[in-house]
Amino acid sequence: MTAIPFQRVLDDHRDDVWRYLRGMVGAQAAEDCFQETFLAALRAYPRLRPDSNVSAWLLTIAHRKAIDHTRRRREVGLSAAPVLESVPAPERDTTIWSAVAALPPRQRASVLLRFGGDLPHRDIARVIGCSEAAARRSLHEGLKRLRETL
Amino acid sequence: MSELIVDAWHAPVPEAAAAAQRVAERAAAEGRADLYYETIASPLGELLLVASRHGLTQLHYAGDDVDAVLEDLAAARSPRIVRSAGATDPWRRELEQYFAGRRRTFEAPLDWKEITGFRRRVLRATAAVGYGDSASYKTIASAAGSPRGARAAGNALGSNPLPIVIPCHRVLHAGGGLGGYTGGLERKQMLLALEAGDAA
């Protein structure tokens, strides 16, 4: 059992989990996914092994919540792409997020996890639930597409 | 390309702090954590309140050791600990009324589950000492069923997890000496002065 109070996990990782969800589902839906992610994490937290990579663990939960959200949207006939709100952000960032939002989910996830979450390929594969080779491919494809768009 | 993403990613996200606070308060409202804490200001300095589902379980003169206290609780009780103003509000309010001289007894529930054995009997006896009143260590020991255990009673009081609300500051030496106090004798004196109606 870990001896780190959950509040510290929340404080230390809230920004990156928020950024990931915003990238995956858009700022508005990020709120719900964020709540679901941390409530699920709180429930499972006592069973987390002390040597676990907390960041990768949280991003895995966040990824599942984002995918669930996307699936629900698709089921009710809405676009699965994240909705980008006009949040006040530097224009350059807005351009980048629009381009990232336009990627297919797995490429989007790989790009965000690699360059935002700073995860190695092995952990990216674990978070999105695919092989390491597939994660590398998604990342490569995603970056290629971004280069073409931007 | 990748540097652009890294830069954009690291732009500040103030909305995450607010969202995190909403998660903690929701966890509290829905009873999803095991322990809830908050720090509050008081005339005796910052206080750390920790509540369980049964009631207030710890009260600390906070100082700089809030993190250490929370880590101990995480190891000994449960790591499902979140900060919540909502979950600790009843005790905050009563303490503020007490320090303002508008409250003589505490009514919000206390968690006695972790307090066992002789320590429990001592603290129960102490809880029965009224506002502005006092008792000797010997009286408390007798009430706890151990007439010759004044020293042991003193030790039990020294580990009172709920100072102020379990009023160990009202326990004094028979001769009138102050005895000891977890938060330091100055605080004990301030509490006694408050209850005596003297301006602290």
Coordinates of C-alpha atoms in Angstrom, one line a residue:
Chain A
M1 CA 0.0 0.0 0.0
T2 CA 1.2 3.5 -0.8
A3 CA 1.6 6.0 2.0
I4 CA 1.1 9.1 -0.2
P5 CA -2.2 10.8 0.5
F6 CA -4.4 10.8 -2.6
Q7 CA -4.7 14.6 -2.4
R8 CA -1.0 14.9 -3.4
V9 CA -1.5 12.6 -6.4
L10 CA -4.4 14.9 -7.4
D11 CA -2.3 18.0 -6.9
D12 CA 0.8 16.6 -8.7
H13 CA -0.9 15.2 -11.7
R14 CA -4.0 17.3 -12.3
D15 CA -2.4 19.5 -14.9
D16 CA -1.1 16.7 -17.1
V17 CA -4.4 14.7 -16.8
W18 CA -6.3 17.8 -17.7
R19 CA -4.1 18.6 -20.7
Y20 CA -4.4 15.0 -22.0
L21 CA -8.1 15.0 -21.7
R22 CA -8.4 18.4 -23.3
G23 CA -6.4 17.1 -26.2
M24 CA -8.4 14.0 -26.5
V25 CA -12.0 15.2 -26.0
G26 CA -11.9 19.0 -25.9
A27 CA -12.0 21.4 -23.0
Q28 CA -15.7 21.2 -22.3
A29 CA -16.0 17.4 -22.1
A30 CA -12.6 17.3 -20.3
E31 CA -14.4 18.4 -17.1
D32 CA -16.6 15.3 -16.9
C33 CA -13.8 12.9 -18.0
F34 CA -11.5 14.5 -15.5
Q35 CA -13.9 13.9 -12.6
E36 CA -14.5 10.3 -13.7
T37 CA -10.8 9.7 -14.0
F38 CA -9.9 10.9 -10.6
L39 CA -12.9 9.3 -8.9
A40 CA -12.0 6.0 -10.5
A41 CA -8.4 6.5 -9.4
L42 CA -9.4 7.3 -5.9
R43 CA -11.4 4.1 -5.7
A44 CA -8.5 2.0 -6.9
Y45 CA -5.7 3.9 -5.2
P46 CA -5.2 1.7 -2.1
R47 CA -4.5 -1.2 -4.4
L48 CA -1.8 0.7 -6.4
R49 CA 1.6 -0.8 -5.9
P50 CA 4.1 1.6 -4.3
D51 CA 6.6 1.2 -7.2
S52 CA 4.0 2.0 -9.9
N53 CA 4.4 4.8 -12.4
V54 CA 1.6 7.0 -11.1
S55 CA 1.5 9.3 -14.1
A56 CA 1.1 6.4 -16.6
W57 CA -1.5 4.8 -14.3
L58 CA -3.6 8.0 -14.3
L59 CA -3.2 8.6 -18.0
T60 CA -4.3 5.0 -18.6
I61 CA -7.5 5.7 -16.7
A62 CA -7.9 9.1 -18.4
H63 CA -7.5 7.4 -21.8
R64 CA -10.2 4.9 -21.0
K65 CA -12.6 7.7 -19.9
A66 CA -11.8 9.6 -23.1
I67 CA -12.4 6.6 -25.3
D68 CA -15.7 5.9 -23.4
H69 CA -16.7 9.5 -24.0
T70 CA -15.9 9.3 -27.7
R71 CA -17.8 6.1 -28.0
R72 CA -20.9 7.5 -26.3
R73 CA -20.8 10.5 -28.7
R74 CA -20.6 8.3 -31.7
E75 CA -23.5 6.2 -30.4
V76 CA -25.7 9.2 -30.3
G77 CA -24.6 10.2 -33.7
L78 CA -22.3 13.1 -32.8
S79 CA -18.8 13.7 -34.2
A80 CA -16.2 11.7 -32.3
A81 CA -13.6 14.5 -32.8
P82 CA -12.9 16.7 -29.8
V83 CA -14.7 20.0 -29.8
L84 CA -12.3 22.8 -29.4
E85 CA -13.7 25.8 -27.6
S86 CA -12.4 29.2 -28.1
V87 CA -10.4 29.1 -24.9
P88 CA -8.1 32.1 -24.5
A89 CA -4.8 30.6 -25.7
P90 CA -1.9 31.8 -27.9
E91 CA -3.0 31.6 -31.5
R92 CA -0.1 29.2 -32.3
D93 CA -1.3 26.8 -29.6
T94 CA -4.8 26.9 -30.9
T95 CA -3.5 26.0 -34.4
I96 CA -1.6 23.1 -32.9
W97 CA -4.5 21.8 -30.9
S98 CA -6.9 22.0 -33.8
A99 CA -4.4 19.9 -35.9
V100 CA -4.0 17.4 -33.0
A101 CA -7.8 17.2 -32.6
A102 CA -8.2 16.3 -36.3
L103 CA -6.0 13.1 -35.8
P104 CA -7.7 9.7 -35.4
P105 CA -7.9 8.9 -31.7
R106 CA -5.0 6.5 -31.4
Q107 CA -2.6 8.8 -33.3
R108 CA -3.9 11.7 -31.2
A109 CA -3.3 9.7 -28.0
S110 CA 0.2 8.7 -29.0
V111 CA 1.2 12.2 -29.9
L112 CA -0.2 13.7 -26.7
L113 CA 1.4 10.9 -24.5
R114 CA 4.8 11.2 -26.2
F115 CA 5.3 14.9 -26.4
G116 CA 3.0 16.1 -23.7
G117 CA 3.0 13.3 -21.1
D118 CA 6.7 12.5 -22.0
L119 CA 6.0 8.8 -21.9
P120 CA 8.3 6.2 -23.5
H121 CA 6.8 4.0 -26.3
R122 CA 6.4 1.1 -23.9
D123 CA 4.2 3.2 -21.6
I124 CA 2.3 4.7 -24.5
A125 CA 1.5 1.2 -25.7
R126 CA 0.3 0.3 -22.2
V127 CA -1.9 3.3 -21.9
I128 CA -3.7 2.9 -25.2
G129 CA -3.6 -0.9 -25.0
C130 CA -1.7 -1.9 -28.0
S131 CA 1.8 -3.3 -28.9
E132 CA 4.8 -1.2 -28.6
A133 CA 5.3 -1.5 -32.4
A134 CA 1.8 -0.3 -33.0
A135 CA 2.3 2.6 -30.6
R136 CA 5.4 3.6 -32.6
R137 CA 3.5 3.4 -35.8
S138 CA 0.7 5.5 -34.5
L139 CA 3.1 8.1 -33.3
H140 CA 4.9 8.2 -36.6
E141 CA 1.7 8.5 -38.6
G142 CA 0.4 11.2 -36.3
L143 CA 3.5 13.3 -36.6
K144 CA 3.5 12.9 -40.4
R145 CA 0.0 14.1 -40.6
L146 CA 0.7 17.0 -38.3
R147 CA 3.6 18.0 -40.5
E148 CA 1.4 18.0 -43.5
T149 CA -1.3 20.1 -41.8
L150 CA 0.8 22.7 -40.1
Chain B
M1 CA 7.1 19.9 -34.8
S2 CA 7.5 18.0 -31.5
E3 CA 8.8 21.1 -29.8
L4 CA 5.7 23.0 -30.8
I5 CA 3.5 20.4 -29.2
V6 CA 5.7 20.3 -26.1
D7 CA 5.5 24.1 -25.8
A8 CA 1.7 24.2 -26.3
W9 CA 1.2 21.3 -23.8
H10 CA 3.1 23.2 -21.1
A11 CA 1.0 26.4 -21.3
P12 CA -0.5 26.9 -17.8
V13 CA -3.9 25.3 -17.2
P14 CA -5.5 27.1 -14.3
E15 CA -8.8 25.3 -15.0
A16 CA -7.2 22.1 -13.8
A17 CA -6.8 23.4 -10.2
A18 CA -10.4 24.3 -10.1
A19 CA -11.4 20.9 -11.6
A20 CA -9.3 19.1 -9.0
Q21 CA -11.0 21.0 -6.2
R22 CA -14.4 20.0 -7.6
V23 CA -13.3 16.4 -7.7
A24 CA -12.2 16.5 -4.0
E25 CA -15.4 18.2 -2.9
R26 CA -17.5 15.7 -4.9
A27 CA -15.6 12.8 -3.4
A28 CA -16.4 14.3 0.0
A29 CA -20.1 14.8 -0.8
E30 CA -20.4 11.3 -2.1
G31 CA -18.4 9.7 0.7
R32 CA -15.8 8.3 -1.7
A33 CA -12.7 8.9 0.4
D34 CA -11.8 7.7 3.9
L35 CA -10.4 10.8 5.4
Y36 CA -10.9 14.5 4.7
Y37 CA -8.8 17.3 5.9
E38 CA -8.6 21.1 5.9
T39 CA -6.4 23.7 7.6
I40 CA -8.0 26.6 9.3
A41 CA -6.8 29.7 11.0
S42 CA -7.3 30.2 14.8
P43 CA -6.0 32.4 17.6
L44 CA -3.7 29.5 18.5
G45 CA -2.2 29.3 15.0
E46 CA -3.1 27.1 12.1
L47 CA -5.2 24.0 12.9
L48 CA -5.3 20.9 10.8
L49 CA -8.7 19.1 11.0
V50 CA -9.1 15.5 9.8
A51 CA -12.5 13.9 9.6
S52 CA -13.6 10.3 8.9
R53 CA -17.0 9.1 8.0
H54 CA -17.6 8.8 11.8
G55 CA -16.6 12.3 12.8
L56 CA -13.6 14.4 13.6
T57 CA -10.7 12.0 14.0
Q58 CA -7.7 14.3 14.5
L59 CA -7.0 17.9 15.3
H60 CA -3.4 19.1 15.1
Y61 CA -1.6 22.4 15.8
A62 CA -0.4 22.4 12.2
G63 CA 2.9 24.2 12.0
D64 CA 4.9 22.8 9.2
D65 CA 4.1 19.2 9.7
V66 CA 0.8 18.9 7.8
D67 CA 2.4 16.7 5.1
A68 CA 4.0 14.4 7.8
V69 CA 0.7 14.0 9.6
L70 CA -1.1 13.2 6.3
E71 CA 1.6 10.6 5.4
D72 CA 1.3 8.9 8.7
L73 CA -2.5 8.8 8.3
A74 CA -2.1 7.4 4.8
A75 CA 0.2 4.6 6.1
A76 CA -1.8 3.8 9.3
R77 CA -5.4 4.3 8.2
S78 CA -6.0 4.8 4.5
P79 CA -4.3 6.7 1.6
R80 CA -7.7 7.8 0.4
I81 CA -7.3 11.2 1.8
V82 CA -8.5 14.4 0.1
R83 CA -8.7 18.0 1.1
S84 CA -12.3 19.2 1.6
A85 CA -13.7 22.4 3.1
G86 CA -17.2 20.9 2.9
A87 CA -16.4 17.7 4.8
T88 CA -14.7 19.5 7.7
D89 CA -17.1 22.5 7.8
P90 CA -19.1 21.5 10.9
W91 CA -16.0 21.4 13.1
R92 CA -14.5 24.6 11.6
R93 CA -17.7 26.4 12.4
E94 CA -17.9 25.2 16.0
L95 CA -14.2 26.0 16.6
E96 CA -14.7 29.5 15.3
Q97 CA -17.6 30.0 17.6
Y98 CA -15.6 28.6 20.5
F99 CA -12.7 31.0 19.9
A100 CA -15.2 33.9 19.5
G101 CA -16.5 33.0 23.0
R102 CA -19.9 32.0 21.6
R103 CA -19.7 28.3 22.1
R104 CA -19.1 26.2 25.3
T105 CA -19.7 22.7 24.1
F106 CA -18.9 20.9 20.8
E107 CA -21.7 19.1 19.2
A108 CA -20.4 17.9 15.8
P109 CA -19.5 14.2 16.1
L110 CA -16.1 12.9 17.1
D111 CA -14.6 9.7 15.8
W112 CA -13.9 7.6 18.9
K113 CA -13.2 4.4 16.9
E114 CA -9.4 4.7 16.9
I115 CA -9.2 5.6 20.6
T116 CA -9.2 2.4 22.7
G117 CA -8.4 1.0 26.1
F118 CA -7.2 3.1 29.0
R119 CA -6.6 6.1 26.7
R120 CA -10.2 6.0 25.7
R121 CA -11.4 5.9 29.3
V122 CA -9.1 8.8 30.2
L123 CA -10.2 10.9 27.2
R124 CA -13.9 10.1 27.9
A125 CA -13.4 11.3 31.5
T126 CA -11.7 14.4 30.1
A127 CA -14.5 15.1 27.7
A128 CA -16.8 15.3 30.7
V129 CA -14.9 18.2 32.2
G130 CA -17.0 21.3 31.5
Y131 CA -16.1 24.6 29.9
G132 CA -14.2 26.9 32.3
D133 CA -13.9 24.0 34.8
S134 CA -10.8 21.9 35.5
A135 CA -9.8 18.5 36.9
S136 CA -6.6 17.1 38.3
Y137 CA -4.7 14.3 36.6
K138 CA -5.5 12.2 39.7
T139 CA -9.3 12.8 39.3
I140 CA -9.1 11.9 35.6
A141 CA -7.1 8.7 36.4
S142 CA -9.7 7.7 39.0
A143 CA -12.6 8.4 36.7
A144 CA -10.8 6.2 34.1
G145 CA -10.7 3.4 36.7
S146 CA -7.1 3.7 37.7
P147 CA -6.8 5.9 40.9
R148 CA -3.0 5.6 41.0
G149 CA -2.5 6.1 37.3
A150 CA -2.1 9.9 37.3
R151 CA 1.1 9.6 35.3
A152 CA -0.3 7.2 32.8
A153 CA -3.3 9.5 32.5
G154 CA -0.9 12.3 31.7
N155 CA 0.6 10.2 29.0
A156 CA -2.8 9.4 27.5
L157 CA -3.7 13.1 27.5
G158 CA -0.4 13.9 25.9
S159 CA -1.5 11.7 22.9
N160 CA -4.9 13.2 22.7
P161 CA -5.7 13.1 19.0
L162 CA -8.5 15.8 19.4
P163 CA -7.1 18.6 21.6
I164 CA -9.5 21.6 22.2
V165 CA -12.6 19.5 21.4
I166 CA -11.6 16.8 24.0
P167 CA -10.5 19.5 26.5
C168 CA -7.2 18.1 27.9
H169 CA -6.3 21.7 28.6
R170 CA -8.7 21.6 31.5
V171 CA -6.6 18.9 33.3
L172 CA -4.2 20.5 35.7
H173 CA -1.9 19.4 38.6
A174 CA -3.7 19.1 41.9
G175 CA -1.5 21.9 43.3
G176 CA -2.6 24.2 40.6
G177 CA 0.4 23.7 38.3
L178 CA -0.4 23.7 34.6
G179 CA 1.0 20.3 33.8
G180 CA 1.9 19.6 30.2
Y181 CA 0.2 20.2 26.8
T182 CA 0.6 18.8 23.3
G183 CA 0.5 22.3 21.8
G184 CA 2.8 23.9 24.3
L185 CA 1.9 25.5 27.7
E186 CA 1.3 28.9 26.1
R187 CA -1.6 27.5 24.2
K188 CA -3.0 25.7 27.3
Q189 CA -2.9 29.1 29.1
M190 CA -4.6 30.8 26.2
L191 CA -7.4 28.3 26.2
L192 CA -7.9 28.5 30.0
A193 CA -7.9 32.3 29.8
L194 CA -10.4 32.2 27.0
E195 CA -12.7 30.0 29.0
A196 CA -12.2 32.1 32.1
G197 CA -13.5 35.0 30.1
D198 CA -10.2 36.9 30.2
A199 CA -9.2 38.6 27.0
A200 CA -6.3 36.4 25.7

